Amino acid sequence: MQQGNRVDSHTVLYGVIGDPIRHSKSPLMMNCAFRETGINGIYTAFHITASQLAAFIGGVRAMDIRGVNVTIPHKLDVMPYLDHIDESARLIGAVNTIVNNSGVLIGYNTDGLGYVRSLKEEVEPNLAGKRVVILGAGGAARGIIYGLAQEQVATIAVANRTFERAARLAEDFSLMAEVKAAGWEELETLCKSADLVINTTSVGMYPYVDETPASASWLKESAIASDLIYNPLETRFLREARLAGCRTHGGLGMFIYQGAYAFEYWTGQTAPAEAMRSCVLQALEAAAAAKS
Ligand code: ATR
């Protein structure tokens, strides 16, 4: 008999913190992973406000909570409470995963690595030599640049509405990759020679599903269009790129694999990524059906 989600006096605790948090699909996904692997763990969502963060971290130590995912607005503010910050989180400037090693709390960021693993498994295994354009220069873009930098891509151009933010980002990653900042008005020219165009902005996210950050007519037919948004599962940007003949990559994979890496850091076991994906997909599809 599988032990996962059995809940007894040996059950190990995990969870996600954020404010708000009740929309999170992480508990569904992680408990599915525990069930599949037979690990005696349970994962829940904690609504933690900024003023409760210190007390929560005290609780992690006191209750020996093994793993925590961190989401908005705590990804930066949690860092001073941890004992060690992994290179991934240091360079990205945010923590999304905490591992509690017998009271020693280590902060990681699995977003960028999760993104790259999903892109490689779902669309294109070989990213070396690719010319990449990233739309947006926020925290998500930083994670992705960290991930892509390990893949020997040729160049990364970051186009942002606020140029200064792209310039700062390019500077921060200048030792890791060939990153250059660009203005939003350069996007069309950049897209025309890109192999991979990634939208990290919120343009096109529910409920603004008719918006798109870039025209699919700018993309080469051999290009990959990628969007971090997973609500809707296929954004207008991706739909138009698909109809133009491009390969496309939606945001659900990044969510699944950032969770898969967190699961692997906590348990030392390979995450059951496909089962995790089908649990989340089922919930998203049910929610979409309820809305329509
Ligand atoms: P995240 O952590 O999800 O990246 P963020 O740090 O708030 O969130 O960054 C959001 C990104 O989306 C930014 O690059 C932002 O551009 P600015 O730096 O100019 O604010 C971009 N963005 C948000 N709305 C946008 C819009 N309507 N058009 C273009 N870019 C937009």
Tab-separated table of C-alpha atoms and ligand atoms in Angstrom:
chain	number	residue	atom	x	y	z
A	1	MET	CA	0.000	0.000	0.000
A	2	GLN	CA	1.276	3.465	-0.803
A	3	GLN	CA	2.011	5.645	2.226
A	4	GLY	CA	1.722	9.080	0.642
A	5	ASN	CA	-0.814	11.410	2.295
A	6	ARG	CA	-1.515	8.777	4.955
A	7	VAL	CA	-1.063	11.328	7.787
A	8	ASP	CA	0.150	9.725	10.980
A	9	SER	CA	2.680	10.637	13.651
A	10	HIS	CA	5.573	10.296	11.177
A	11	THR	CA	4.085	12.561	8.516
A	12	VAL	CA	6.500	15.279	7.410
A	13	LEU	CA	5.126	18.786	6.863
A	14	TYR	CA	5.544	20.996	3.805
A	15	GLY	CA	3.737	24.095	2.567
A	16	VAL	CA	3.544	27.267	0.564
A	17	ILE	CA	3.362	30.785	1.997
A	18	GLY	CA	1.957	33.877	0.317
A	19	ASP	CA	-0.540	36.697	0.628
A	20	PRO	CA	-2.974	35.987	-1.000
A	21	ILE	CA	-2.583	32.187	-1.156
A	22	ARG	CA	-5.985	30.503	-1.497
A	23	HIS	CA	-5.708	30.460	-5.331
A	24	SER	CA	-2.521	28.370	-5.197
A	25	LYS	CA	-2.395	25.062	-7.062
A	26	SER	CA	0.807	24.024	-5.263
A	27	PRO	CA	-0.896	21.956	-2.508
A	28	LEU	CA	-2.826	20.001	-5.118
A	29	MET	CA	0.324	19.377	-7.149
A	30	MET	CA	2.631	18.480	-4.257
A	31	ASN	CA	0.180	16.191	-2.477
A	32	CYS	CA	-0.290	14.428	-5.792
A	33	ALA	CA	3.503	13.969	-5.924
A	34	PHE	CA	3.578	12.543	-2.377
A	35	ARG	CA	0.754	10.142	-3.234
A	36	GLU	CA	2.475	8.981	-6.416
A	37	THR	CA	5.851	8.400	-4.750
A	38	GLY	CA	4.466	6.967	-1.509
A	39	ILE	CA	6.310	9.577	0.573
A	40	ASN	CA	4.691	10.189	3.948
A	41	GLY	CA	4.358	13.958	3.551
A	42	ILE	CA	1.601	16.510	3.567
A	43	TYR	CA	1.667	19.931	1.922
A	44	THR	CA	-0.649	22.795	2.759
A	45	ALA	CA	-1.109	26.524	2.069
A	46	PHE	CA	-0.349	29.057	4.809
A	47	HIS	CA	-1.758	32.565	4.504
A	48	ILE	CA	1.151	34.548	5.947
A	49	THR	CA	1.148	38.351	5.927
A	50	ALA	CA	4.346	40.438	5.962
A	51	SER	CA	4.106	41.030	9.708
A	52	GLN	CA	3.842	37.266	10.358
A	53	LEU	CA	6.860	36.233	8.327
A	54	ALA	CA	9.377	36.129	11.202
A	55	ALA	CA	6.980	34.134	13.379
A	56	PHE	CA	6.342	31.729	10.510
A	57	ILE	CA	10.056	31.058	10.057
A	58	GLY	CA	10.264	30.411	13.795
A	59	GLY	CA	7.449	27.928	13.294
A	60	VAL	CA	9.317	26.184	10.476
A	61	ARG	CA	12.237	25.621	12.818
A	62	ALA	CA	10.094	24.652	15.826
A	63	MET	CA	7.855	22.244	13.921
A	64	ASP	CA	10.626	20.979	11.658
A	65	ILE	CA	8.653	21.793	8.510
A	66	ARG	CA	10.901	20.177	5.885
A	67	GLY	CA	10.092	22.308	2.856
A	68	VAL	CA	8.441	25.606	2.054
A	69	ASN	CA	7.581	27.281	-1.223
A	70	VAL	CA	7.523	31.048	-1.110
A	71	THR	CA	5.353	33.199	-3.301
A	72	ILE	CA	4.252	36.811	-3.628
A	73	PRO	CA	4.988	39.012	-1.678
A	74	HIS	CA	7.653	37.184	0.383
A	75	LYS	CA	10.234	36.024	-2.185
A	76	LEU	CA	12.660	38.816	-1.263
A	77	ASP	CA	11.721	39.532	2.335
A	78	VAL	CA	12.236	35.950	3.465
A	79	MET	CA	15.927	35.978	2.528
A	80	PRO	CA	17.335	37.577	5.740
A	81	TYR	CA	15.699	34.848	7.837
A	82	LEU	CA	17.534	32.005	6.098
A	83	ASP	CA	20.894	30.499	7.056
A	84	HIS	CA	22.217	30.086	3.548
A	85	ILE	CA	21.225	31.392	0.103
A	86	ASP	CA	22.040	29.194	-2.874
A	87	GLU	CA	23.679	30.782	-5.944
A	88	SER	CA	20.409	30.437	-7.918
A	89	ALA	CA	18.476	32.597	-5.453
A	90	ARG	CA	21.362	35.022	-4.928
A	91	LEU	CA	21.675	35.818	-8.643
A	92	ILE	CA	17.950	35.935	-9.272
A	93	GLY	CA	17.489	37.999	-6.119
A	94	ALA	CA	14.559	35.973	-4.784
A	95	VAL	CA	13.819	32.693	-2.991
A	96	ASN	CA	10.952	30.429	-4.015
A	97	THR	CA	11.996	27.269	-2.171
A	98	ILE	CA	13.301	26.681	1.354
A	99	VAL	CA	14.894	23.411	2.405
A	100	ASN	CA	15.074	22.789	6.163
A	101	ASN	CA	18.080	20.563	6.859
A	102	SER	CA	17.646	19.780	10.566
A	103	GLY	CA	17.233	23.440	11.479
A	104	VAL	CA	19.543	24.892	8.810
A	105	LEU	CA	17.352	26.777	6.338
A	106	ILE	CA	18.608	27.039	2.757
A	107	GLY	CA	16.973	29.276	0.144
A	108	TYR	CA	16.843	28.275	-3.523
A	109	ASN	CA	15.154	29.591	-6.628
A	110	THR	CA	13.837	26.833	-8.878
A	111	ASP	CA	11.823	29.046	-11.288
A	112	GLY	CA	14.465	29.462	-14.000
A	113	LEU	CA	15.711	25.869	-13.868
A	114	GLY	CA	12.090	24.707	-13.921
A	115	TYR	CA	11.383	26.835	-16.954
A	116	VAL	CA	14.362	25.462	-18.878
A	117	ARG	CA	13.608	21.843	-17.966
A	118	SER	CA	10.055	22.237	-19.207
A	119	LEU	CA	11.148	23.926	-22.424
A	120	LYS	CA	13.697	21.162	-23.096
A	121	GLU	CA	11.331	18.308	-22.285
A	122	GLU	CA	8.299	19.746	-24.052
A	123	VAL	CA	9.680	21.556	-27.087
A	124	GLU	CA	13.415	21.753	-27.784
A	125	PRO	CA	16.102	19.677	-26.069
A	126	ASN	CA	19.025	21.638	-27.495
A	127	LEU	CA	19.181	25.307	-26.572
A	128	ALA	CA	22.883	25.849	-27.260
A	129	GLY	CA	23.553	28.599	-29.802
A	130	LYS	CA	19.977	29.914	-29.778
A	131	ARG	CA	19.220	33.624	-30.074
A	132	VAL	CA	16.750	34.488	-27.344
A	133	VAL	CA	14.475	37.505	-26.876
A	134	ILE	CA	12.858	38.053	-23.482
A	135	LEU	CA	9.932	40.421	-23.080
A	136	GLY	CA	9.944	41.948	-19.603
A	137	ALA	CA	12.671	42.465	-17.021
A	138	GLY	CA	11.022	41.548	-13.702
A	139	GLY	CA	11.696	38.688	-11.308
A	140	ALA	CA	10.452	36.035	-13.734
A	141	ALA	CA	12.813	37.268	-16.456
A	142	ARG	CA	15.728	37.102	-14.017
A	143	GLY	CA	14.945	33.468	-13.205
A	144	ILE	CA	14.789	32.551	-16.850
A	145	ILE	CA	18.068	34.226	-17.681
A	146	TYR	CA	19.675	32.305	-14.831
A	147	GLY	CA	18.308	29.053	-16.282
A	148	LEU	CA	19.217	29.858	-19.894
A	149	ALA	CA	22.728	30.896	-18.917
A	150	GLN	CA	23.468	27.239	-18.034
A	151	GLU	CA	22.460	26.163	-21.562
A	152	GLN	CA	25.044	28.044	-23.639
A	153	VAL	CA	22.493	30.055	-25.599
A	154	ALA	CA	24.188	32.472	-28.023
A	155	THR	CA	22.571	35.757	-27.011
A	156	ILE	CA	19.762	37.023	-24.796
A	157	ALA	CA	18.112	40.357	-25.619
A	158	VAL	CA	15.860	41.718	-22.883
A	159	ALA	CA	13.249	44.184	-24.113
A	160	ASN	CA	11.362	46.064	-21.464
A	161	ARG	CA	8.825	48.865	-21.368
A	162	THR	CA	11.054	50.559	-18.778
A	163	PHE	CA	14.477	50.407	-20.413
A	164	GLU	CA	16.461	51.106	-17.211
A	165	ARG	CA	15.183	47.904	-15.637
A	166	ALA	CA	16.393	45.860	-18.616
A	167	ALA	CA	19.753	47.637	-18.460
A	168	ARG	CA	20.172	46.768	-14.779
A	169	LEU	CA	19.282	43.155	-15.440
A	170	ALA	CA	21.756	42.899	-18.340
A	171	GLU	CA	24.466	44.317	-16.087
A	172	ASP	CA	23.683	41.863	-13.249
A	173	PHE	CA	24.003	38.834	-15.544
A	174	SER	CA	26.858	40.129	-17.719
A	175	LEU	CA	29.358	37.629	-16.302
A	176	MET	CA	27.063	34.630	-16.859
A	177	ALA	CA	25.684	35.174	-20.355
A	178	GLU	CA	25.675	37.408	-23.424
A	179	VAL	CA	22.770	39.600	-22.266
A	180	LYS	CA	21.872	42.950	-23.780
A	181	ALA	CA	19.123	45.396	-22.895
A	182	ALA	CA	16.721	46.738	-25.495
A	183	GLY	CA	13.863	49.197	-25.645
A	184	TRP	CA	10.307	48.025	-26.306
A	185	GLU	CA	10.432	49.736	-29.734
A	186	GLU	CA	13.263	47.395	-30.823
A	187	LEU	CA	11.108	44.337	-30.287
A	188	GLU	CA	10.004	43.819	-33.885
A	189	THR	CA	13.578	43.850	-35.218
A	190	LEU	CA	14.792	41.587	-32.435
A	191	CYS	CA	11.974	39.066	-32.922
A	192	LYS	CA	12.714	38.752	-36.637
A	193	SER	CA	16.087	37.134	-35.969
A	194	ALA	CA	15.203	35.275	-32.754
A	195	ASP	CA	15.031	31.480	-32.309
A	196	LEU	CA	13.141	31.754	-29.026
A	197	VAL	CA	10.839	34.584	-27.904
A	198	ILE	CA	9.681	34.461	-24.280
A	199	ASN	CA	6.942	36.599	-22.769
A	200	THR	CA	7.539	37.136	-19.051
A	201	THR	CA	5.154	40.087	-18.722
A	202	SER	CA	1.559	39.765	-17.601
A	203	VAL	CA	0.238	40.976	-20.968
A	204	GLY	CA	-2.391	38.450	-22.109
A	205	MET	CA	-3.115	37.008	-18.668
A	206	TYR	CA	-6.709	36.377	-17.549
A	207	PRO	CA	-8.931	38.426	-17.659
A	208	TYR	CA	-7.105	40.449	-20.355
A	209	VAL	CA	-6.953	37.490	-22.726
A	210	ASP	CA	-7.335	39.616	-25.886
A	211	GLU	CA	-4.056	41.432	-25.283
A	212	THR	CA	-0.735	40.344	-26.701
A	213	PRO	CA	2.781	41.671	-26.069
A	214	ALA	CA	4.151	41.006	-29.580
A	215	SER	CA	2.844	40.283	-33.045
A	216	ALA	CA	3.289	36.695	-34.219
A	217	SER	CA	3.977	38.088	-37.699
A	218	TRP	CA	7.384	39.230	-36.383
A	219	LEU	CA	8.499	35.654	-35.650
A	220	LYS	CA	10.430	33.327	-37.967
A	221	GLU	CA	8.483	30.178	-38.782
A	222	SER	CA	11.245	28.101	-37.186
A	223	ALA	CA	11.080	30.128	-33.970
A	224	ILE	CA	9.677	28.966	-30.638
A	225	ALA	CA	7.152	31.242	-28.917
A	226	SER	CA	7.056	30.792	-25.158
A	227	ASP	CA	4.795	32.409	-22.582
A	228	LEU	CA	5.034	32.133	-18.796
A	229	ILE	CA	1.315	32.725	-18.420
A	230	TYR	CA	-0.729	29.581	-17.739
A	231	ASN	CA	-4.110	31.226	-17.246
A	232	PRO	CA	-5.215	30.944	-20.021
A	233	LEU	CA	-3.249	27.808	-20.953
A	234	GLU	CA	-2.808	29.183	-24.478
A	235	THR	CA	-2.445	32.977	-24.618
A	236	ARG	CA	-3.264	35.062	-27.665
A	237	PHE	CA	0.512	35.394	-28.289
A	238	LEU	CA	0.893	31.596	-28.389
A	239	ARG	CA	-2.265	30.973	-30.395
A	240	GLU	CA	-1.194	33.420	-33.098
A	241	ALA	CA	2.348	32.026	-33.146
A	242	ARG	CA	0.984	28.472	-33.477
A	243	LEU	CA	-1.255	29.535	-36.359
A	244	ALA	CA	1.792	31.169	-37.988
A	245	GLY	CA	3.563	27.775	-37.890
A	246	CYS	CA	5.824	28.318	-34.866
A	247	ARG	CA	6.364	25.803	-32.081
A	248	THR	CA	4.833	27.038	-28.831
A	249	HIS	CA	5.452	26.530	-25.123
A	250	GLY	CA	2.947	27.577	-22.436
A	251	GLY	CA	3.527	28.543	-18.822
A	252	LEU	CA	2.123	25.452	-17.116
A	253	GLY	CA	5.381	23.519	-17.577
A	254	MET	CA	7.387	26.098	-15.650
A	255	PHE	CA	4.973	25.859	-12.740
A	256	ILE	CA	5.155	22.057	-12.761
A	257	TYR	CA	8.942	21.854	-12.998
A	258	GLN	CA	9.730	24.593	-10.461
A	259	GLY	CA	7.672	22.383	-8.153
A	260	ALA	CA	9.423	19.248	-9.386
A	261	TYR	CA	12.831	20.706	-8.482
A	262	ALA	CA	11.563	21.772	-5.046
A	263	PHE	CA	10.204	18.244	-4.487
A	264	GLU	CA	13.542	16.760	-5.521
A	265	TYR	CA	15.546	19.077	-3.225
A	266	TRP	CA	13.314	18.139	-0.283
A	267	THR	CA	12.977	14.403	-0.831
A	268	GLY	CA	15.986	13.356	-2.916
A	269	GLN	CA	13.589	11.499	-5.215
A	270	THR	CA	12.689	12.135	-8.850
A	271	ALA	CA	9.433	14.061	-9.024
A	272	PRO	CA	6.499	12.385	-10.809
A	273	ALA	CA	6.193	15.355	-13.173
A	274	GLU	CA	3.563	13.875	-15.478
A	275	ALA	CA	1.223	12.976	-12.623
A	276	MET	CA	1.748	16.457	-11.149
A	277	ARG	CA	0.894	17.998	-14.500
A	278	SER	CA	-2.302	16.028	-14.943
A	279	CYS	CA	-3.517	16.912	-11.413
A	280	VAL	CA	-2.997	20.642	-12.046
A	281	LEU	CA	-4.346	20.517	-15.583
A	282	GLN	CA	-7.510	18.788	-14.404
A	283	ALA	CA	-8.069	21.492	-11.760
A	284	LEU	CA	-7.420	24.320	-14.230
A	285	GLU	CA	-9.748	22.808	-16.806
A	286	ALA	CA	-12.473	22.316	-14.204
A	287	ALA	CA	-12.068	25.952	-13.089
A	288	ALA	CA	-12.191	27.178	-16.705
A	289	ALA	CA	-15.343	25.115	-17.375
A	290	ALA	CA	-16.979	26.551	-14.244
A	291	LYS	CA	-16.211	30.093	-15.458
A	292	SER	CA	-17.665	29.618	-18.923
B	1	ATR	P1	7.426	39.166	-12.358
B	1	ATR	O1	8.105	38.798	-11.060
B	1	ATR	O2	6.235	38.322	-12.690
B	1	ATR	O3	8.389	39.271	-13.496
B	1	ATR	P2	7.397	42.048	-12.070
B	1	ATR	O4	8.727	42.025	-11.377
B	1	ATR	O5	6.332	42.953	-11.541
B	1	ATR	O6	6.748	40.616	-12.096
B	1	ATR	O7	7.660	42.384	-13.624
B	1	ATR	C1	6.633	42.514	-14.560
B	1	ATR	C2	7.234	42.761	-15.950
B	1	ATR	O8	6.153	42.870	-16.883
B	1	ATR	C3	8.031	44.040	-16.049
B	1	ATR	O9	9.071	43.845	-16.975
B	1	ATR	C4	6.996	45.020	-16.582
B	1	ATR	O10	7.546	46.130	-17.266
B	1	ATR	P3	8.074	47.442	-16.458
B	1	ATR	O11	9.400	47.082	-15.874
B	1	ATR	O12	8.159	48.484	-17.512
B	1	ATR	O13	7.013	47.712	-15.430
B	1	ATR	C5	6.244	44.133	-17.553
B	1	ATR	N1	4.887	44.616	-17.869
B	1	ATR	C6	3.803	44.575	-17.067
B	1	ATR	N2	2.721	45.092	-17.726
B	1	ATR	C7	3.154	45.447	-18.956
B	1	ATR	C8	2.528	46.031	-20.113
B	1	ATR	N3	1.227	46.351	-20.104
B	1	ATR	N4	3.282	46.234	-21.212
B	1	ATR	C9	4.580	45.908	-21.233
B	1	ATR	N5	5.245	45.362	-20.173
B	1	ATR	C10	4.539	45.137	-19.061
